[in-house]
Tab-separated table of C-alpha atoms in Angstrom:
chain	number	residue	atom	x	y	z
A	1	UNK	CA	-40.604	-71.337	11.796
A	2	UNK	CA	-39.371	-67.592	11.408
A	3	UNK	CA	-38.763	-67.741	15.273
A	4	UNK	CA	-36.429	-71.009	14.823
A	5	UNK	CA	-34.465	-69.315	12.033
A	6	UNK	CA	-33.980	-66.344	13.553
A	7	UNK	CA	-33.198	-68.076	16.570
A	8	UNK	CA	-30.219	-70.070	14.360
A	9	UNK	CA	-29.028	-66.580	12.657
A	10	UNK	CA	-28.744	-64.946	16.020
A	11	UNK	CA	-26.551	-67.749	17.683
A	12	UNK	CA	-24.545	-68.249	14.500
A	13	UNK	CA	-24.011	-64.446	14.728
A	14	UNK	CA	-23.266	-64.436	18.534
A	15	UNK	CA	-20.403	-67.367	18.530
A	16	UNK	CA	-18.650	-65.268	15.340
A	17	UNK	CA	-18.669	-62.176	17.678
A	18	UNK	CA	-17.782	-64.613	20.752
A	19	UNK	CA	-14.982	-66.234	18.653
A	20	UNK	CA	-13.624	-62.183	17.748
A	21	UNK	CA	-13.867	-60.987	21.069
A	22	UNK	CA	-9.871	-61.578	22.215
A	23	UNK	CA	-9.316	-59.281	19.282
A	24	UNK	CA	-11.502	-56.134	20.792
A	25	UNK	CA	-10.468	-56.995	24.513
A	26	UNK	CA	-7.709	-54.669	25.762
A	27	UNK	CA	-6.543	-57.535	27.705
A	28	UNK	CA	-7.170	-60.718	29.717
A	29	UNK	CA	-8.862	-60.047	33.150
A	30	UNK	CA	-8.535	-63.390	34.957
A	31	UNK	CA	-5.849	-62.384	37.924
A	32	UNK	CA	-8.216	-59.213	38.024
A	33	UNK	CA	-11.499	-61.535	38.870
A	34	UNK	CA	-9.889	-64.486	40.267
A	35	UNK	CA	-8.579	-61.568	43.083
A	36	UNK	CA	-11.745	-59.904	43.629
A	37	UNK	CA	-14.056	-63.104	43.825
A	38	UNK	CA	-11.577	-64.117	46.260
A	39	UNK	CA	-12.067	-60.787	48.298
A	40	UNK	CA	-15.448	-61.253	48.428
A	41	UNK	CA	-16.092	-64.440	49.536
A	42	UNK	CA	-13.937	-63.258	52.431
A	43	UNK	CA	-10.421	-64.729	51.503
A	44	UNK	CA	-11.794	-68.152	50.580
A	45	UNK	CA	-11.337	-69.406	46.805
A	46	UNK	CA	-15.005	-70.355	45.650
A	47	UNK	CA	-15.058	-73.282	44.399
A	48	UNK	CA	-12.819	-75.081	47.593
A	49	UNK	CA	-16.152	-73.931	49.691
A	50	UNK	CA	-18.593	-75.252	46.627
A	51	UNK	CA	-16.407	-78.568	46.135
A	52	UNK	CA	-17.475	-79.559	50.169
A	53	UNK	CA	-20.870	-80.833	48.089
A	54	UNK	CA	-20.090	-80.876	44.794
A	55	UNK	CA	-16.442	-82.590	44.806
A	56	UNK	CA	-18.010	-85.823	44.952
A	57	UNK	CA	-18.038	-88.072	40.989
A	58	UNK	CA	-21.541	-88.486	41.428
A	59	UNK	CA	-22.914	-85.360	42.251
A	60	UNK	CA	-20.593	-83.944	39.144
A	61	UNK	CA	-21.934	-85.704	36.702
A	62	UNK	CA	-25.422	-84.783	37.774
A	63	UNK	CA	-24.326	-81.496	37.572
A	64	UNK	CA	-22.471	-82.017	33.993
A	65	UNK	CA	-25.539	-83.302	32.782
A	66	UNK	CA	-27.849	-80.223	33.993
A	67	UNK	CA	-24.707	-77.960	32.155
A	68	UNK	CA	-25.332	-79.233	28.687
A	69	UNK	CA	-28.228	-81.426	27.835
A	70	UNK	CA	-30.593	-79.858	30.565
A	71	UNK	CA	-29.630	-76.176	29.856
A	72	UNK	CA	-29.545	-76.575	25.826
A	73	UNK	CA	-32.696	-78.564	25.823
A	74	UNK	CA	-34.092	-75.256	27.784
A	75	UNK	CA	-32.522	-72.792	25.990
A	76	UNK	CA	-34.096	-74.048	22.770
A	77	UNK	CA	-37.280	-75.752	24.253
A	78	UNK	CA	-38.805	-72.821	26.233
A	79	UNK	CA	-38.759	-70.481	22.734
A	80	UNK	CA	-40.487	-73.265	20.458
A	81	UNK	CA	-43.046	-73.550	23.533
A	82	UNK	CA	-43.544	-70.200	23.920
A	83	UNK	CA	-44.107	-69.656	19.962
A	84	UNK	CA	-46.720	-72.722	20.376
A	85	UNK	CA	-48.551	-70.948	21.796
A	86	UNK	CA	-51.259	-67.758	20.922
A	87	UNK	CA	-52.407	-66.945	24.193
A	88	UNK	CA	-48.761	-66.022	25.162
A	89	UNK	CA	-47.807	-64.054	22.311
A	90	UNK	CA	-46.900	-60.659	24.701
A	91	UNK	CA	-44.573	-62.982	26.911
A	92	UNK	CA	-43.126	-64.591	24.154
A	93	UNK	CA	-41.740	-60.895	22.901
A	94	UNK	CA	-40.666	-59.790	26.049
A	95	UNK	CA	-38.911	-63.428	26.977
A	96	UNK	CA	-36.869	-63.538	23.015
A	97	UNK	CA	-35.918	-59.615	23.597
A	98	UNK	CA	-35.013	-60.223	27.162
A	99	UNK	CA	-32.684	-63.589	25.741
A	100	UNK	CA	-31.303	-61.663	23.154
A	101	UNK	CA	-30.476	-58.764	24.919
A	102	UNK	CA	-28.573	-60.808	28.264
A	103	UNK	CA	-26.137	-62.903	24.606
A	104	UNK	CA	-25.507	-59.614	23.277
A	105	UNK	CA	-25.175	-56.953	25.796
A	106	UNK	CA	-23.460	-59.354	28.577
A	107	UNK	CA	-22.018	-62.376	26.337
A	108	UNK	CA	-20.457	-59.928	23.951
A	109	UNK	CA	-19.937	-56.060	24.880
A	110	UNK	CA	-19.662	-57.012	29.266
A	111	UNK	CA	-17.788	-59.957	28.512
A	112	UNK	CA	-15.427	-57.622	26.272
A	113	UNK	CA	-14.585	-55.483	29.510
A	114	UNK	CA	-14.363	-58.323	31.298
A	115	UNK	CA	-12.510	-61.476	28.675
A	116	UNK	CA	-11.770	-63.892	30.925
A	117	UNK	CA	-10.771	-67.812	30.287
A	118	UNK	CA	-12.546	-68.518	33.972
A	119	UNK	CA	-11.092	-71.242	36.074
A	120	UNK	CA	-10.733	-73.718	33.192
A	121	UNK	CA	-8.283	-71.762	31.461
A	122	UNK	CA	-6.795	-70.125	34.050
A	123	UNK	CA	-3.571	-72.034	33.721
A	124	UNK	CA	-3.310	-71.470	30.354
A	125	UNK	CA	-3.659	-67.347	30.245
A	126	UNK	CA	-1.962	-66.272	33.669
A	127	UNK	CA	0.569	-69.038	33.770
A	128	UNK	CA	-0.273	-69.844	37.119
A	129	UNK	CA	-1.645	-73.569	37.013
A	130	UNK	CA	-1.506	-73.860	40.949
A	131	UNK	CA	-4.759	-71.922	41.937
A	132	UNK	CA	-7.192	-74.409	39.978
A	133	UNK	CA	-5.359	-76.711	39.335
A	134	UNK	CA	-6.592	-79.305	41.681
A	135	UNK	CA	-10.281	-78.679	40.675
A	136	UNK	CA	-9.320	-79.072	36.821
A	137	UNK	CA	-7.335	-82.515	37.534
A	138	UNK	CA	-10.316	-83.500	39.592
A	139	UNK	CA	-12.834	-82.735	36.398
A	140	UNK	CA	-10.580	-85.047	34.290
A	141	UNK	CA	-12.208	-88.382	35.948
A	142	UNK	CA	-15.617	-87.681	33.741
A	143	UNK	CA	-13.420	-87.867	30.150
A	144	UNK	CA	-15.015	-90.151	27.366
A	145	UNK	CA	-18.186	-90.557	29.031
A	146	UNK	CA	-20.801	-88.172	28.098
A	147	UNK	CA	-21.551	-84.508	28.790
A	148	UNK	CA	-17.716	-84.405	29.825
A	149	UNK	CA	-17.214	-80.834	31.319
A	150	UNK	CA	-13.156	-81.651	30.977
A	151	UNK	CA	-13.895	-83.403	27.396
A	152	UNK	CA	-15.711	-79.224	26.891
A	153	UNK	CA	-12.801	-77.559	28.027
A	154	UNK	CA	-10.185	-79.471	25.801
A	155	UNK	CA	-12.759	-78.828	22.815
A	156	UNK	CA	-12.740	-75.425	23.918
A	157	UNK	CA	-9.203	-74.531	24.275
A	158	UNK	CA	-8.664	-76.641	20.777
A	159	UNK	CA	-11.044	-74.610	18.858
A	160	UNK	CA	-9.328	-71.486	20.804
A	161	UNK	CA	-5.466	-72.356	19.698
A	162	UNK	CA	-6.828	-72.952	16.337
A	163	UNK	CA	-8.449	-70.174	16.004
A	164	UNK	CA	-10.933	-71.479	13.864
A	165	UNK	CA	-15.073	-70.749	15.207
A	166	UNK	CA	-16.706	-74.250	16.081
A	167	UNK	CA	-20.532	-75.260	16.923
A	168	UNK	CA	-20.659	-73.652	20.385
A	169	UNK	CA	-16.800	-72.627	20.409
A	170	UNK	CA	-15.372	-68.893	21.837
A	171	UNK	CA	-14.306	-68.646	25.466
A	172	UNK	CA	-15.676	-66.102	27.662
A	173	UNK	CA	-16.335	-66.300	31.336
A	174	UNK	CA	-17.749	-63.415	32.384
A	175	UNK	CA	-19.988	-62.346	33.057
A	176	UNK	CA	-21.615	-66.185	33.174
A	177	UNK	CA	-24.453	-66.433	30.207
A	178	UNK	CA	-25.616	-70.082	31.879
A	179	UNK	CA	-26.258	-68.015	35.166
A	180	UNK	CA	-28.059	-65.215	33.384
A	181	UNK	CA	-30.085	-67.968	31.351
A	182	UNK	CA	-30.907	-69.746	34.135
A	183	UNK	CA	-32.385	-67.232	35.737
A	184	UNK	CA	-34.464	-65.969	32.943
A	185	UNK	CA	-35.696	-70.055	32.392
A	186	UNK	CA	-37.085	-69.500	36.435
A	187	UNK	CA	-38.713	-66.455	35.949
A	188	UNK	CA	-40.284	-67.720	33.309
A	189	UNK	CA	-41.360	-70.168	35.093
A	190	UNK	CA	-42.460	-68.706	37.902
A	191	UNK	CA	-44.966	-66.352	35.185
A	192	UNK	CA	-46.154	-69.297	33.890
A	193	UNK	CA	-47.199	-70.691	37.033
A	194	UNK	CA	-48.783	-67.906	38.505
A	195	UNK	CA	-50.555	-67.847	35.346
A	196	UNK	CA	-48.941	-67.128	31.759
A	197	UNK	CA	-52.193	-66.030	30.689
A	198	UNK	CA	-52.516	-62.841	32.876
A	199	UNK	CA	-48.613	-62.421	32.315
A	200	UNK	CA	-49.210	-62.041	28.556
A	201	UNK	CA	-51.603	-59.319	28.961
């Protein structure tokens, strides 16, 4: 129970900061990254190579549906488990402090450096609607149904204009907490099936 509400405190405090961050940025950085992940994926723009595979309805909505139900259910399933249980109490401290640390250091102070809108809002900071535009009016075939990553973004941007903090609201890019998150869920993992046990000690 004191891991759930501290849990709840910590992402209530984390989307206020989120919500502020425009206000500490020195400016936007999306031309900045949009260039340099374009550089290094050797003149290509990402997500024309990614949208090869993933450009297809079906395969997006798999995906949409691994971005919110499958990642939440994680995010919030993985603590309660790990507080469940005694025998893991060591890897339970170092797997909260390790979560913690990748909200606050890179979804708050990096993502400061870096405040960036990401493709979905590209359009609306630089102007330039051209460079993703085609993959935003592409997203727009999934609105109304559910887990609706262009139902999100207008959510998003509403929340944004109004200025007003909202259950899961702020926009920041990067650096990409669902990556980092993701990553921590498989290494976790991974330690629990080579055997949490000897992990924890």
């Amino acid at each position: 129970m004191a891991l759930l509400i501290n849990m709840a405190v910590f992402y209530g405090a984390f989307t206020s900061l989120k919500n502020m961050l425009p206000l500490f940025a020195l400016d936007w950085q999306d031309k900045q990254i949009a260039d340099f992940s374009r550089w290094l994926h050797f003149g290509y723009t990402p997500w024309r190579l990614l949208h090869l595979v993933l450009g297809q309805p079906a395969v997006t909505r798999f995906v949409e549906f691994l971005y919110v139900p499958v990642w939440l259910g994680l995010l919030i399933g993985l603590p309660i488990l790990l507080g469940l249980r005694r025998d893991l109490a060591q890897l339970r401290v170092r797997y909260i402090l390790t979560m913690f640390l990748c909200f606050a250091l890179l979804g708050n102070a990096v993502a400061a450096l870096g405040m960036s809108g990401g493709p979905a809002f590209y359009g609306q900071i630089t102007g330039d609607h051209a460079r993703y535009g085609e993959l935003i009016d592409y997203l727009a075939f999934s609105s109304g149904r559910p887990f609706s990553a262009w139902d999100i973004q207008q959510y998003l941007w509403a929340c944004f204009q109004a200025g007003k903090p909202q259950l899961g609201s702020g926009i920041s890019a990067f650096p990409s907490l669902h990556v980092a998150m993701a990553t921590l869920f498989v290494e976790l993992c991974r330690i629990l099936g080579d055997g949490g046990g000897q992990a924890a000690r």
